[in-house]
Structures are given as structure tokens and as C-alpha cells.
Amino acid sequence: MKQTTTIVFVGIGVVILAFIWLLWGPDSWEVQITGMTGDGREVQYRIETVYADTSDTLVFRNADAGFLPPYFKFDSADLQAQASRISRNCPQTPVKVHGYGMRIQFLDLFPNATAIDAPANCSEAPGNVGENPS
């Protein structure tokens, strides 16, 4: 009886952990970046987007996860700069934002962006015009 009870509780625990992982685990979204907010110190970085080919808004939090497994994210400022270049160079181009979490408005929760896949011409930093490469 005791062994059966333990197996049932372990099974329930595994189901709950799997459900949480599916809900809060890694995901990707096809969006167009429309703007950014925050300075990374006093105001948290945010990446403002709309779902590709719609007007439905999705705002991402862009915060370092530190040593929190499995993400180990330390480049939120770099990701913010990349998002800024994309919104300036290609505002109508859909990009894929990778991250984890979900948007829950009444709890003020946002998915955290971890990477952005965009065409090279959208995310490259502008070079010096007229300069010949060596």
C-alpha cells in the first residue's frame, strides 16, 4: 500500500512538472519588432512586437537570467541593441524571437526573450560608408 501511494504521488509530480515545462518552457514567436523601452538599470528592458501579419501586440521582457538553468542568459543589453537595429532597419520584416515564459496580463508577467533570428541585412550594425574592406 505504501509503495502504491509513493508511485501515485511521483506520477502526479511528474505530470505537474511536465505541464509546467510545457507552459513555461522554451518557445518561439513569429513577430515584427515595433519598438523598445527601458535602460536596463532603473527600467527593465522590453521589446515591443506585433504578431506577424496581425495587429495583436506581444511585449517581451529582456532580462538576464544569470546562472538560472537551462538558460544562462547574460546578454540582455546586446539583445536590446539587436532588436533596436531590427526595428530601425526592417520594421515590416517578420523575425523569430526565442524565449521562455508566457504573457499573463493580470500578473504582469512577460515572456523573456533569449535570442532573435532575423535576416542578416536587418540585424547587422551599419558599417562606415565608403570605406574599403582590407
mmCIF file with all atom_site columns, C-alpha atoms in Angstrom:
data_model
loop_
_atom_site.group_PDB
_atom_site.id
_atom_site.type_symbol
_atom_site.label_atom_id
_atom_site.label_alt_id
_atom_site.label_comp_id
_atom_site.label_asym_id
_atom_site.label_entity_id
_atom_site.label_seq_id
_atom_site.pdbx_PDB_ins_code
_atom_site.Cartn_x
_atom_site.Cartn_y
_atom_site.Cartn_z
_atom_site.occupancy
_atom_site.B_iso_or_equiv
_atom_site.pdbx_formal_charge
_atom_site.auth_seq_id
_atom_site.auth_comp_id
_atom_site.auth_asym_id
_atom_site.auth_atom_id
_atom_site.pdbx_PDB_model_num
ATOM 1   C CA . MET A 1 1   ? 0.000  0.000  0.000   1.00 0.00 ? 1   MET A CA 1
ATOM 2   C CA . LYS A 1 2   ? 2.791  2.387  0.924   1.00 0.00 ? 2   LYS A CA 1
ATOM 3   C CA . GLN A 1 3   ? 4.638  1.653  -2.337  1.00 0.00 ? 3   GLN A CA 1
ATOM 4   C CA . THR A 1 4   ? 1.478  2.258  -4.401  1.00 0.00 ? 4   THR A CA 1
ATOM 5   C CA . THR A 1 5   ? 0.896  5.613  -2.695  1.00 0.00 ? 5   THR A CA 1
ATOM 6   C CA . THR A 1 6   ? 4.500  6.653  -3.403  1.00 0.00 ? 6   THR A CA 1
ATOM 7   C CA . ILE A 1 7   ? 4.168  5.678  -7.065  1.00 0.00 ? 7   ILE A CA 1
ATOM 8   C CA . VAL A 1 8   ? 0.928  7.661  -7.387  1.00 0.00 ? 8   VAL A CA 1
ATOM 9   C CA . PHE A 1 9   ? 2.494  10.802 -5.833  1.00 0.00 ? 9   PHE A CA 1
ATOM 10  C CA . VAL A 1 10  ? 5.602  10.508 -8.020  1.00 0.00 ? 10  VAL A CA 1
ATOM 11  C CA . GLY A 1 11  ? 3.373  10.094 -11.099 1.00 0.00 ? 11  GLY A CA 1
ATOM 12  C CA . ILE A 1 12  ? 1.332  13.163 -10.174 1.00 0.00 ? 12  ILE A CA 1
ATOM 13  C CA . GLY A 1 13  ? 4.550  15.122 -9.587  1.00 0.00 ? 13  GLY A CA 1
ATOM 14  C CA . VAL A 1 14  ? 5.917  14.141 -12.997 1.00 0.00 ? 14  VAL A CA 1
ATOM 15  C CA . VAL A 1 15  ? 2.669  15.190 -14.708 1.00 0.00 ? 15  VAL A CA 1
ATOM 16  C CA . ILE A 1 16  ? 2.689  18.560 -12.907 1.00 0.00 ? 16  ILE A CA 1
ATOM 17  C CA . LEU A 1 17  ? 6.351  19.196 -13.811 1.00 0.00 ? 17  LEU A CA 1
ATOM 18  C CA . ALA A 1 18  ? 5.699  18.256 -17.451 1.00 0.00 ? 18  ALA A CA 1
ATOM 19  C CA . PHE A 1 19  ? 2.712  20.631 -17.565 1.00 0.00 ? 19  PHE A CA 1
ATOM 20  C CA . ILE A 1 20  ? 4.771  23.484 -16.079 1.00 0.00 ? 20  ILE A CA 1
ATOM 21  C CA . TRP A 1 21  ? 7.615  22.816 -18.547 1.00 0.00 ? 21  TRP A CA 1
ATOM 22  C CA . LEU A 1 22  ? 5.219  22.900 -21.497 1.00 0.00 ? 22  LEU A CA 1
ATOM 23  C CA . LEU A 1 23  ? 3.641  26.123 -20.234 1.00 0.00 ? 23  LEU A CA 1
ATOM 24  C CA . TRP A 1 24  ? 6.786  27.961 -19.156 1.00 0.00 ? 24  TRP A CA 1
ATOM 25  C CA . GLY A 1 25  ? 9.481  26.193 -21.206 1.00 0.00 ? 25  GLY A CA 1
ATOM 26  C CA . PRO A 1 26  ? 11.225 27.443 -24.339 1.00 0.00 ? 26  PRO A CA 1
ATOM 27  C CA . ASP A 1 27  ? 9.151  28.703 -27.244 1.00 0.00 ? 27  ASP A CA 1
ATOM 28  C CA . SER A 1 28  ? 9.498  30.909 -30.312 1.00 0.00 ? 28  SER A CA 1
ATOM 29  C CA . TRP A 1 29  ? 7.225  33.545 -31.808 1.00 0.00 ? 29  TRP A CA 1
ATOM 30  C CA . GLU A 1 30  ? 6.994  34.954 -35.361 1.00 0.00 ? 30  GLU A CA 1
ATOM 31  C CA . VAL A 1 31  ? 6.710  38.710 -34.777 1.00 0.00 ? 31  VAL A CA 1
ATOM 32  C CA . GLN A 1 32  ? 7.594  42.138 -36.134 1.00 0.00 ? 32  GLN A CA 1
ATOM 33  C CA . ILE A 1 33  ? 9.609  44.321 -33.739 1.00 0.00 ? 33  ILE A CA 1
ATOM 34  C CA . THR A 1 34  ? 7.975  47.724 -33.338 1.00 0.00 ? 34  THR A CA 1
ATOM 35  C CA . GLY A 1 35  ? 9.977  49.316 -30.524 1.00 0.00 ? 35  GLY A CA 1
ATOM 36  C CA . MET A 1 36  ? 11.953 49.041 -27.319 1.00 0.00 ? 36  MET A CA 1
ATOM 37  C CA . THR A 1 37  ? 11.790 50.535 -23.848 1.00 0.00 ? 37  THR A CA 1
ATOM 38  C CA . GLY A 1 38  ? 13.987 50.567 -20.782 1.00 0.00 ? 38  GLY A CA 1
ATOM 39  C CA . ASP A 1 39  ? 17.519 51.435 -19.864 1.00 0.00 ? 39  ASP A CA 1
ATOM 40  C CA . GLY A 1 40  ? 18.447 48.177 -18.169 1.00 0.00 ? 40  GLY A CA 1
ATOM 41  C CA . ARG A 1 41  ? 19.033 49.847 -14.809 1.00 0.00 ? 41  ARG A CA 1
ATOM 42  C CA . GLU A 1 42  ? 16.004 51.640 -13.435 1.00 0.00 ? 42  GLU A CA 1
ATOM 43  C CA . VAL A 1 43  ? 13.546 50.417 -16.076 1.00 0.00 ? 43  VAL A CA 1
ATOM 44  C CA . GLN A 1 44  ? 13.555 46.823 -17.271 1.00 0.00 ? 44  GLN A CA 1
ATOM 45  C CA . TYR A 1 45  ? 14.346 46.235 -20.935 1.00 0.00 ? 45  TYR A CA 1
ATOM 46  C CA . ARG A 1 46  ? 11.244 45.446 -23.010 1.00 0.00 ? 46  ARG A CA 1
ATOM 47  C CA . ILE A 1 47  ? 10.910 44.526 -26.690 1.00 0.00 ? 47  ILE A CA 1
ATOM 48  C CA . GLU A 1 48  ? 7.584  45.603 -28.173 1.00 0.00 ? 48  GLU A CA 1
ATOM 49  C CA . THR A 1 49  ? 6.291  43.474 -31.047 1.00 0.00 ? 49  THR A CA 1
ATOM 50  C CA . VAL A 1 50  ? 3.199  42.541 -33.002 1.00 0.00 ? 50  VAL A CA 1
ATOM 51  C CA . TYR A 1 51  ? 2.465  39.062 -34.263 1.00 0.00 ? 51  TYR A CA 1
ATOM 52  C CA . ALA A 1 52  ? 3.451  38.778 -37.932 1.00 0.00 ? 52  ALA A CA 1
ATOM 53  C CA . ASP A 1 53  ? 0.692  39.988 -40.294 1.00 0.00 ? 53  ASP A CA 1
ATOM 54  C CA . THR A 1 54  ? -1.648 40.986 -37.436 1.00 0.00 ? 54  THR A CA 1
ATOM 55  C CA . SER A 1 55  ? -2.069 43.875 -35.053 1.00 0.00 ? 55  SER A CA 1
ATOM 56  C CA . ASP A 1 56  ? -2.018 41.718 -31.898 1.00 0.00 ? 56  ASP A CA 1
ATOM 57  C CA . THR A 1 57  ? 0.634  43.020 -29.513 1.00 0.00 ? 57  THR A CA 1
ATOM 58  C CA . LEU A 1 58  ? 3.156  40.890 -27.632 1.00 0.00 ? 58  LEU A CA 1
ATOM 59  C CA . VAL A 1 59  ? 5.670  42.519 -25.292 1.00 0.00 ? 59  VAL A CA 1
ATOM 60  C CA . PHE A 1 60  ? 8.798  40.627 -24.247 1.00 0.00 ? 60  PHE A CA 1
ATOM 61  C CA . ARG A 1 61  ? 10.809 41.141 -21.106 1.00 0.00 ? 61  ARG A CA 1
ATOM 62  C CA . ASN A 1 62  ? 14.518 41.191 -21.893 1.00 0.00 ? 62  ASN A CA 1
ATOM 63  C CA . ALA A 1 63  ? 16.296 40.384 -18.641 1.00 0.00 ? 63  ALA A CA 1
ATOM 64  C CA . ASP A 1 64  ? 19.414 38.427 -17.794 1.00 0.00 ? 64  ASP A CA 1
ATOM 65  C CA . ALA A 1 65  ? 18.598 35.029 -16.318 1.00 0.00 ? 65  ALA A CA 1
ATOM 66  C CA . GLY A 1 66  ? 22.063 34.774 -14.785 1.00 0.00 ? 66  GLY A CA 1
ATOM 67  C CA . PHE A 1 67  ? 23.006 31.258 -13.778 1.00 0.00 ? 67  PHE A CA 1
ATOM 68  C CA . LEU A 1 68  ? 19.357 30.070 -13.818 1.00 0.00 ? 68  LEU A CA 1
ATOM 69  C CA . PRO A 1 69  ? 19.404 26.750 -15.701 1.00 0.00 ? 69  PRO A CA 1
ATOM 70  C CA . PRO A 1 70  ? 18.828 25.945 -18.501 1.00 0.00 ? 70  PRO A CA 1
ATOM 71  C CA . TYR A 1 71  ? 19.086 29.462 -19.977 1.00 0.00 ? 71  TYR A CA 1
ATOM 72  C CA . PHE A 1 72  ? 22.252 31.064 -18.514 1.00 0.00 ? 72  PHE A CA 1
ATOM 73  C CA . LYS A 1 73  ? 21.466 34.396 -20.202 1.00 0.00 ? 73  LYS A CA 1
ATOM 74  C CA . PHE A 1 74  ? 23.904 37.282 -19.699 1.00 0.00 ? 74  PHE A CA 1
ATOM 75  C CA . ASP A 1 75  ? 23.456 39.360 -22.897 1.00 0.00 ? 75  ASP A CA 1
ATOM 76  C CA . SER A 1 76  ? 20.262 41.379 -22.473 1.00 0.00 ? 76  SER A CA 1
ATOM 77  C CA . ALA A 1 77  ? 21.949 44.657 -23.474 1.00 0.00 ? 77  ALA A CA 1
ATOM 78  C CA . ASP A 1 78  ? 23.301 43.074 -26.685 1.00 0.00 ? 78  ASP A CA 1
ATOM 79  C CA . LEU A 1 79  ? 19.889 41.579 -27.481 1.00 0.00 ? 79  LEU A CA 1
ATOM 80  C CA . GLN A 1 80  ? 18.295 45.004 -26.891 1.00 0.00 ? 80  GLN A CA 1
ATOM 81  C CA . ALA A 1 81  ? 20.747 46.598 -29.342 1.00 0.00 ? 81  ALA A CA 1
ATOM 82  C CA . GLN A 1 82  ? 19.999 43.904 -31.943 1.00 0.00 ? 82  GLN A CA 1
ATOM 83  C CA . ALA A 1 83  ? 16.244 44.478 -31.513 1.00 0.00 ? 83  ALA A CA 1
ATOM 84  C CA . SER A 1 84  ? 16.789 48.216 -31.937 1.00 0.00 ? 84  SER A CA 1
ATOM 85  C CA . ARG A 1 85  ? 18.677 47.690 -35.220 1.00 0.00 ? 85  ARG A CA 1
ATOM 86  C CA . ILE A 1 86  ? 15.972 45.344 -36.499 1.00 0.00 ? 86  ILE A CA 1
ATOM 87  C CA . SER A 1 87  ? 13.164 47.786 -35.674 1.00 0.00 ? 87  SER A CA 1
ATOM 88  C CA . ARG A 1 88  ? 15.081 50.613 -37.357 1.00 0.00 ? 88  ARG A CA 1
ATOM 89  C CA . ASN A 1 89  ? 16.325 48.717 -40.441 1.00 0.00 ? 89  ASN A CA 1
ATOM 90  C CA . CYS A 1 90  ? 13.424 46.319 -41.130 1.00 0.00 ? 90  CYS A CA 1
ATOM 91  C CA . PRO A 1 91  ? 10.280 47.255 -39.178 1.00 0.00 ? 91  PRO A CA 1
ATOM 92  C CA . GLN A 1 92  ? 7.981  45.295 -41.522 1.00 0.00 ? 92  GLN A CA 1
ATOM 93  C CA . THR A 1 93  ? 10.115 42.134 -41.669 1.00 0.00 ? 93  THR A CA 1
ATOM 94  C CA . PRO A 1 94  ? 8.914  39.208 -39.533 1.00 0.00 ? 94  PRO A CA 1
ATOM 95  C CA . VAL A 1 95  ? 11.589 37.764 -37.262 1.00 0.00 ? 95  VAL A CA 1
ATOM 96  C CA . LYS A 1 96  ? 11.616 34.810 -34.899 1.00 0.00 ? 96  LYS A CA 1
ATOM 97  C CA . VAL A 1 97  ? 12.044 35.668 -31.208 1.00 0.00 ? 97  VAL A CA 1
ATOM 98  C CA . HIS A 1 98  ? 13.084 32.778 -28.981 1.00 0.00 ? 98  HIS A CA 1
ATOM 99  C CA . GLY A 1 99  ? 12.354 32.837 -25.279 1.00 0.00 ? 99  GLY A CA 1
ATOM 100 C CA . TYR A 1 100 ? 10.581 31.237 -22.371 1.00 0.00 ? 100 TYR A CA 1
ATOM 101 C CA . GLY A 1 101 ? 7.539  32.021 -20.279 1.00 0.00 ? 101 GLY A CA 1
ATOM 102 C CA . MET A 1 102 ? 4.162  33.363 -21.190 1.00 0.00 ? 102 MET A CA 1
ATOM 103 C CA . ARG A 1 103 ? 2.188  36.595 -21.067 1.00 0.00 ? 103 ARG A CA 1
ATOM 104 C CA . ILE A 1 104 ? -0.199 36.800 -18.135 1.00 0.00 ? 104 ILE A CA 1
ATOM 105 C CA . GLN A 1 105 ? -1.581 40.331 -18.034 1.00 0.00 ? 105 GLN A CA 1
ATOM 106 C CA . PHE A 1 106 ? -3.199 40.393 -14.589 1.00 0.00 ? 106 PHE A CA 1
ATOM 107 C CA . LEU A 1 107 ? 0.037  39.084 -13.008 1.00 0.00 ? 107 LEU A CA 1
ATOM 108 C CA . ASP A 1 108 ? 2.197  41.483 -15.077 1.00 0.00 ? 108 ASP A CA 1
ATOM 109 C CA . LEU A 1 109 ? 4.256  38.580 -16.494 1.00 0.00 ? 109 LEU A CA 1
ATOM 110 C CA . PHE A 1 110 ? 6.004  38.705 -19.855 1.00 0.00 ? 110 PHE A CA 1
ATOM 111 C CA . PRO A 1 111 ? 7.930  36.047 -21.785 1.00 0.00 ? 111 PRO A CA 1
ATOM 112 C CA . ASN A 1 112 ? 11.695 36.601 -21.539 1.00 0.00 ? 112 ASN A CA 1
ATOM 113 C CA . ALA A 1 113 ? 13.440 36.905 -24.912 1.00 0.00 ? 113 ALA A CA 1
ATOM 114 C CA . THR A 1 114 ? 16.677 34.914 -25.237 1.00 0.00 ? 114 THR A CA 1
ATOM 115 C CA . ALA A 1 115 ? 17.545 35.272 -28.955 1.00 0.00 ? 115 ALA A CA 1
ATOM 116 C CA . ILE A 1 116 ? 16.309 36.844 -32.183 1.00 0.00 ? 116 ILE A CA 1
ATOM 117 C CA . ASP A 1 117 ? 16.622 35.199 -35.603 1.00 0.00 ? 117 ASP A CA 1
ATOM 118 C CA . ALA A 1 118 ? 16.483 37.851 -38.313 1.00 0.00 ? 118 ALA A CA 1
ATOM 119 C CA . PRO A 1 119 ? 17.797 38.275 -41.863 1.00 0.00 ? 119 PRO A CA 1
ATOM 120 C CA . ALA A 1 120 ? 21.431 39.443 -41.880 1.00 0.00 ? 120 ALA A CA 1
ATOM 121 C CA . ASN A 1 121 ? 20.605 42.792 -43.510 1.00 0.00 ? 121 ASN A CA 1
ATOM 122 C CA . CYS A 1 122 ? 18.234 43.612 -40.636 1.00 0.00 ? 122 CYS A CA 1
ATOM 123 C CA . SER A 1 123 ? 20.454 42.807 -37.665 1.00 0.00 ? 123 SER A CA 1
ATOM 124 C CA . GLU A 1 124 ? 23.900 43.875 -38.896 1.00 0.00 ? 124 GLU A CA 1
ATOM 125 C CA . ALA A 1 125 ? 25.394 47.036 -37.476 1.00 0.00 ? 125 ALA A CA 1
ATOM 126 C CA . PRO A 1 126 ? 25.897 49.739 -40.091 1.00 0.00 ? 126 PRO A CA 1
ATOM 127 C CA . GLY A 1 127 ? 29.498 49.967 -41.330 1.00 0.00 ? 127 GLY A CA 1
ATOM 128 C CA . ASN A 1 128 ? 31.442 53.015 -42.336 1.00 0.00 ? 128 ASN A CA 1
ATOM 129 C CA . VAL A 1 129 ? 30.097 54.151 -45.708 1.00 0.00 ? 129 VAL A CA 1
ATOM 130 C CA . GLY A 1 130 ? 32.699 54.470 -48.431 1.00 0.00 ? 130 GLY A CA 1
ATOM 131 C CA . GLU A 1 131 ? 35.360 52.541 -46.549 1.00 0.00 ? 131 GLU A CA 1
ATOM 132 C CA . ASN A 1 132 ? 37.038 49.708 -48.473 1.00 0.00 ? 132 ASN A CA 1
ATOM 133 C CA . PRO A 1 133 ? 37.449 46.447 -46.578 1.00 0.00 ? 133 PRO A CA 1
ATOM 134 C CA . SER A 1 134 ? 41.056 45.316 -46.120 1.00 0.00 ? 134 SER A CA 1
#
